[in-house]
Amino acid sequence: MYRKLDRNFSWNWQHVLDYKTTLFDKHNIDLMAGLEANEYLGKTLSGNADSLLKNGATPEYQYIDATLRQTGSTYYYAKGGYSHQTGYAYFGRLNYEFNNLFLAQFTYRYDGSTKFGPGHRFGSFPAFSTGFKFSELDFVKNSLPLLSFGKIRFGWGKTGNDGIPSNKFYSLVGASAENGYPLGGTGTPGGIALAPGNSQLHWESITTYNYGLDLNFFDNKLSVTTDYFEKYTTGMLQSLSLPLVTGRYGFDGSDGKYTDHIGSLSNKGIELALGYKDNVGDLKYTVDFNITKIVSKVYDLTDTITLPDWESNPKAILRNGDAPGAFWGYKTDGLFRPSDVDTIIENGKKRQVWKAGLPYKIDAQGRRVYAQNTAKPGDLRFVDTNGDTVLNDKDKVVIGNPNPDFTFGFTINLEYKGFDFNCFFQGSYGNDIFNTSKASWYNPNGLNNWVKDALNAYRDPVYDKNGVMIDPGNTTSNQFKLKGSTSDNYRMSDWYVEDGSYIRLKSIQIGYTLPENFTKKYGIERLRVYVGGRNLITWTNYSGLDPEMGGNDPTYFGVDGGSYPQPKMYNVGLNISF
Amino acid sequence: MKTIKKYIFLIATVASLFISGCSEDFLDIKPAGKVDELSFFSDTTNVDMMVSGVYNTFLYKENCDIYDYVRWWLGDVASDMSEAGGDSPTAWGEGYSYDDLSYTAEASILKAIYGSMFNGVNRATQVIENLPQARQLAGDEMKKKIDIRMGEAHFLRAAYYFILARVFGGVPIVDHILLTSEYKTLPRGTIKDVYTLMEKDLKAAIHYLPLESQIAATEKGRASKGAAQALLAKMYVYESSYFTYYGSADPRMGAVQNRWKEAYDMCLEVINSKEYELVGANGETFNTFWSPTTNGFRYLFSVEGNNNKESIFAVQHIHSTGYGNYSFGCALNQFVGPRALIRKDGSFPTQGDHAWGFWVPTHKLYNLFDPNDVRRKVAIGQGPDPETGYPGDSVYGQVTVNGKKVTGFFVIANTTYQATGLENMKYEIGPHNSMIIDGGFQGNTQNMYYIRYADVILLAAEAAMMLDDQANASKYFNMIRARARNCGDGIHPADLAGNVTKQDIMDERAREFAMEGERFFDLVRWKEAYNNINGSTMEWWKNNPSYNGITITYHDKNDFYPIPAIETSKNNNLKQYQGW
């Protein structure tokens, strides 16, 4: 039996002054200024108890009192929480328009946040944008008759981000029963320091520059929109796991994490959108195509950060000059093969190693030590990139980039008499995906199903007791042996990294609208039937469930740990308007 | 009318702009439901909570208690005396890597140990640094209490550092609350650096802490003066061993010194305090679930024997189900108890799973005992042997028969999940098993020793031997044997005649502390790990050709475990030892 009571109280107070005027018939001015304050107070109280007094209880028995309420049981507890936030901002806007030819807008926000400490709470966020409809100029109209619309745009603006957990500038203590210790056979509560607060936290700022050109031709049938933008995120806020030596290990959630400004991120990109609409007799059609290329780079980092930063086996890295979220791991160089065999003599004993040509060191006992000392044929061969004959995290390199070379979309709309048709393709090219699920798909020791390709894995030849080969195995496979001689094969390496490019028929729909004069008879304004679907066809070489992955973390993405795929949907529908 | 409204609005707006002066205060929200560090540590009424929070590290679990992972995987499975166990050779990939020494710096158990032990070190440091200030304002009674809690914090910091140094060798020295600028720059200390801080802490603890007998029954489990002395004695033995067998030229060691005399004297401090005794030394018996006349050595490893006279310092456990990885109970019992049980009369098919069968003894350990040494039976269990007619050892457990849970004494079925065919019996707690009580595997109530009196006695014997004091060496050595004898048949094992040798000490420690997680660390300090582990064949899953007969290669790097890669990757001053 679980009961929960939530009580939230919030208010929002806004004052806005607006002033509009037109000067000399042609100068339109719109001036606005305001301020905003808000507060949120949330309280929760919940309780849980097991063993209902009456099984299959009717509503009058569905209360905590109507249970056995066994003290000491996991299921008998009360919990309560409290949260409090406030916000405060000043804002203003100035719009200026000249004769439908020139537009300019200036906005300003001065925003306060409870997430930051004294002296760091407010941030200034100005923005400016302007556009010039040059197609309205007479000489353009006269000299470029095919151009039906033309505008150049420029925008610059700063915005802020305070998306971090509350209270991260305070050093807090977690005092509770579970942080304590039993003494004399009875539990005593304990208090332990959570992550140290960061008094220097302030707004993360995002500055954007945008240059645009809009051109329409042939009576607006063909539209061409181009944008070039630069976006600089400075003072990126990141929740960080502190080094273990600080003694903040093993906390759930953000309690043990330190929040800090880690560095900056730049995104520079081009967007191009082409559209064409026309009709051939009764057939009306529009075709739209857009393509975006963004180049992202991390800079001004004070530290290199591997992500997720609490994991022993991180998958990505943030490093100055690299793309954000670049995949990080060992580089592989195929498999060890039986032909790599080398028979060596150590301390008077013969030993077989499969490391022909690889560097080694001699240990104190006179034995050879290779980077992968115990590896046998069929095991993955990792590149000892620093050549120190030790395979460790110093050998890790960037093994993939989750950022696409470009993304694109393509839409077709057709209308013919009562019929309509719409389809939308989207795609991404050149991005990599870190497919962590492969660890279980190719792992005979886990409880998961394997993939069919596991059958093609390397197998040793089998000999009978007379040394006659009874099964040649599969020694040419590039998939490592499933029961390898070490667990090394599952190290974070480029074995997990796959090309994530795809094209997807995101949506498609065919509809038919019954003639109006027919439906009107029955008092129906409009009646449309349609069939359609979403995510019906995907072209990709990616072996995981879905190359289209969500996620909005700008520093860690493209890692597929078996995330739930976009569902394929079919739909049939009927729209009726009366 | 309209105009008036307009003006009221305008005035209100302009007025509200003046509120802006207060907007900083308006945004100043105190953390909800949590205390901030300054006020917590400056309030002396929190002193018990501060120190319980330091002890708390001993209870932290990732499925199983991290403290027990140290003893189980690192301190024992890595040695020649036990194997990984479980229901299949690959039941626990990372666990297996401690058995065949293929673990890497990316191992998650190593990270958990390094992380949680430094949790303890930092929590203790916070208390040590903050309490003296709070003490100034306290009354006399409170001052006395604060001093004792200070002593506990000093002891605990040393206790956590001892684990770190045994596992990793030298580690960074946290002797003050770290500054943010130090988080990623703190260099690796040598073992001697760690021991220097430990020695300072333990001497402070000895100064502040009361005798075991002065600790009230309601406070049992707190560190005592004897605990600090015993740990200091053990630390002196470790330092002296490193000095004797490695020398201070070994860069891992630092300026370690010969301190066998101090070690011996410190053991005598504990012995002469008369605070502790070897339980069962005179053949006394105890009432436990095994029987009303359980021998003293078995009693040491029962719930009934928690905080016995031999327990100098032990991690305390009580039954609790609610907190998962934060449970006050212990999970180890469920992980390492015998896996399969059969009916006493051997009749099938009542066979059922009991515990999970990890951490199983090897025959090398089994054969090290005199067959009549009671300590073998307490440490090692085995199933029926048709060749010798041995009926198999009894285990109190719970099995499922025809969908019903049946509880009682059963017999080990060592053929079902055969690893070495032997089972770990020091963590059998019968009806106290929380799986039987409420189905929770982390709620067991057996305390886990950190140091027990037998250790001090054998350390005294070893130190005396190293000081060429054979009379005292054999006196203390044979005290251990006499206890074992008096807990058993009164005949075996016989006293050692003649001089005590290093080999005698090695073997006796292996017998006395079998399956207690001492062996690997002992082998390393004696520089005997290579001799005893390298080239040995893993006694593992005899019937499985893929795993049988794997030969272990021991490298010098295996003396200490690698510092977690996640840590070295964040700190360029933190260098791995050669080979990692």
Short mmCIF file of N, CA and C in Angstrom, two decimals, chain A residues 444-447 483, chain B residues 72-73 83-93 96 334-340 351-360 413-420 422-423 540-544 547:
data_model
loop_
_atom_site.label_atom_id
_atom_site.label_comp_id
_atom_site.label_asym_id
_atom_site.label_seq_id
_atom_site.Cartn_x
_atom_site.Cartn_y
_atom_site.Cartn_z
N PRO A 444 29.25 -15.45 -24.52
CA PRO A 444 28.60 -16.70 -24.18
C PRO A 444 28.34 -16.86 -22.68
N ASN A 445 28.90 -15.96 -21.87
CA ASN A 445 28.78 -16.14 -20.43
C ASN A 445 27.59 -15.43 -19.83
N GLY A 446 27.02 -14.51 -20.57
CA GLY A 446 25.93 -13.73 -20.01
C GLY A 446 24.61 -14.46 -20.14
N LEU A 447 23.56 -13.78 -19.76
CA LEU A 447 22.24 -14.38 -19.82
C LEU A 447 21.49 -13.92 -21.06
N LYS A 483 34.83 -17.78 -26.56
CA LYS A 483 35.38 -18.16 -25.27
C LYS A 483 36.88 -17.92 -25.34
N TRP B 72 38.32 -11.40 0.30
CA TRP B 72 37.91 -12.55 -0.50
C TRP B 72 38.70 -12.62 -1.82
N TRP B 73 38.48 -11.64 -2.70
CA TRP B 73 39.13 -11.73 -4.01
C TRP B 73 40.63 -11.42 -3.94
N GLU B 83 40.11 -20.56 -4.58
CA GLU B 83 39.76 -20.26 -5.97
C GLU B 83 38.44 -19.51 -6.01
N ALA B 84 38.11 -19.01 -7.21
CA ALA B 84 36.95 -18.12 -7.34
C ALA B 84 35.63 -18.79 -6.98
N GLY B 85 35.41 -20.04 -7.41
CA GLY B 85 34.15 -20.72 -7.10
C GLY B 85 32.98 -20.18 -7.89
N GLY B 86 31.78 -20.38 -7.33
CA GLY B 86 30.56 -19.97 -8.04
C GLY B 86 29.94 -21.16 -8.74
N ASP B 87 28.94 -20.91 -9.59
CA ASP B 87 28.25 -22.04 -10.20
C ASP B 87 28.83 -22.45 -11.54
N SER B 88 29.75 -21.65 -12.08
CA SER B 88 30.39 -22.03 -13.34
C SER B 88 31.72 -21.29 -13.40
N PRO B 89 32.62 -21.75 -14.25
CA PRO B 89 33.94 -21.10 -14.28
C PRO B 89 33.85 -19.65 -14.66
N THR B 90 32.78 -19.27 -15.30
CA THR B 90 32.69 -17.90 -15.80
C THR B 90 31.61 -17.14 -15.08
N ALA B 91 31.22 -17.63 -13.90
CA ALA B 91 30.11 -17.02 -13.18
C ALA B 91 30.37 -15.54 -12.91
N TRP B 92 31.61 -15.20 -12.73
CA TRP B 92 31.92 -13.82 -12.36
C TRP B 92 33.25 -13.48 -13.03
N GLY B 93 33.16 -12.95 -14.24
CA GLY B 93 34.36 -12.70 -15.04
C GLY B 93 35.42 -11.94 -14.29
N TYR B 96 36.99 -13.99 -11.47
CA TYR B 96 37.92 -14.97 -12.04
C TYR B 96 39.28 -14.33 -12.35
N GLN B 334 26.15 -15.02 2.16
CA GLN B 334 25.34 -15.55 1.08
C GLN B 334 26.20 -15.83 -0.16
N PHE B 335 27.21 -15.01 -0.39
CA PHE B 335 28.06 -15.21 -1.57
C PHE B 335 28.92 -16.46 -1.46
N VAL B 336 29.40 -16.76 -0.26
CA VAL B 336 30.45 -17.78 -0.17
C VAL B 336 30.00 -19.08 0.49
N GLY B 337 28.78 -19.12 1.01
CA GLY B 337 28.33 -20.37 1.62
C GLY B 337 28.23 -21.47 0.57
N PRO B 338 28.22 -22.75 0.98
CA PRO B 338 28.12 -23.85 0.02
C PRO B 338 26.88 -23.71 -0.86
N ARG B 339 27.06 -24.07 -2.11
CA ARG B 339 25.98 -23.79 -3.05
C ARG B 339 24.90 -24.87 -3.04
N ALA B 340 25.30 -26.10 -3.12
CA ALA B 340 24.29 -27.16 -3.26
C ALA B 340 24.24 -28.04 -2.03
N GLN B 351 17.77 -32.05 -3.59
CA GLN B 351 18.91 -31.18 -3.79
C GLN B 351 18.46 -29.76 -4.09
N GLY B 352 19.08 -28.79 -3.47
CA GLY B 352 18.67 -27.42 -3.75
C GLY B 352 19.79 -26.44 -3.53
N ASP B 353 19.63 -25.30 -4.12
CA ASP B 353 20.64 -24.26 -3.95
C ASP B 353 20.51 -23.64 -2.57
N HIS B 354 21.63 -23.36 -1.97
CA HIS B 354 21.65 -22.78 -0.64
C HIS B 354 22.27 -21.39 -0.75
N ALA B 355 23.58 -21.32 -0.73
CA ALA B 355 24.24 -20.03 -0.94
C ALA B 355 24.87 -20.07 -2.33
N TRP B 356 25.85 -19.19 -2.60
CA TRP B 356 26.30 -19.08 -3.99
C TRP B 356 27.67 -19.66 -4.26
N GLY B 357 28.31 -20.17 -3.25
CA GLY B 357 29.49 -21.00 -3.47
C GLY B 357 30.74 -20.35 -4.03
N PHE B 358 30.90 -19.04 -3.86
CA PHE B 358 32.16 -18.42 -4.27
C PHE B 358 33.23 -18.63 -3.20
N TRP B 359 34.47 -18.33 -3.55
CA TRP B 359 35.60 -18.35 -2.62
C TRP B 359 35.74 -19.74 -1.97
N VAL B 360 36.24 -20.66 -2.75
CA VAL B 360 36.36 -22.04 -2.26
C VAL B 360 37.82 -22.40 -1.99
N ALA B 413 26.58 -30.94 -1.14
CA ALA B 413 26.66 -31.74 -2.37
C ALA B 413 27.75 -31.11 -3.23
N ASN B 414 28.95 -31.56 -3.06
CA ASN B 414 30.04 -30.85 -3.73
C ASN B 414 30.24 -31.28 -5.16
N THR B 415 29.39 -32.18 -5.64
CA THR B 415 29.57 -32.63 -7.02
C THR B 415 28.75 -31.81 -8.00
N THR B 416 27.79 -31.04 -7.49
CA THR B 416 26.87 -30.36 -8.39
C THR B 416 27.52 -29.19 -9.12
N TYR B 417 28.14 -28.36 -8.35
CA TYR B 417 28.83 -27.21 -8.96
C TYR B 417 30.30 -27.34 -8.59
N GLN B 418 30.93 -28.35 -9.10
CA GLN B 418 32.23 -28.65 -8.56
C GLN B 418 33.29 -27.65 -9.00
N ALA B 419 33.86 -26.95 -8.06
CA ALA B 419 35.00 -26.10 -8.34
C ALA B 419 36.22 -26.86 -7.86
N THR B 420 36.51 -26.80 -6.58
CA THR B 420 37.61 -27.61 -6.05
C THR B 420 37.06 -28.80 -5.29
N LEU B 422 35.66 -28.41 -2.50
CA LEU B 422 35.73 -28.00 -1.09
C LEU B 422 34.93 -26.71 -0.92
N GLU B 423 34.42 -26.52 0.27
CA GLU B 423 33.59 -25.34 0.52
C GLU B 423 34.13 -24.50 1.68
N TRP B 540 40.73 -25.86 -10.54
CA TRP B 540 39.53 -25.12 -10.86
C TRP B 540 38.70 -25.87 -11.87
N TRP B 541 37.55 -26.23 -11.46
CA TRP B 541 36.62 -26.85 -12.37
C TRP B 541 37.23 -28.05 -13.05
N LYS B 542 37.52 -29.03 -12.24
CA LYS B 542 38.33 -30.15 -12.70
C LYS B 542 37.78 -30.82 -13.95
N ASN B 543 36.45 -30.86 -14.06
CA ASN B 543 35.87 -31.62 -15.15
C ASN B 543 35.72 -30.82 -16.43
N ASN B 544 36.12 -29.57 -16.38
CA ASN B 544 35.94 -28.74 -17.56
C ASN B 544 37.28 -28.52 -18.25
N TYR B 547 38.99 -25.10 -18.72
CA TYR B 547 39.49 -24.32 -17.61
C TYR B 547 40.48 -25.08 -16.74
#
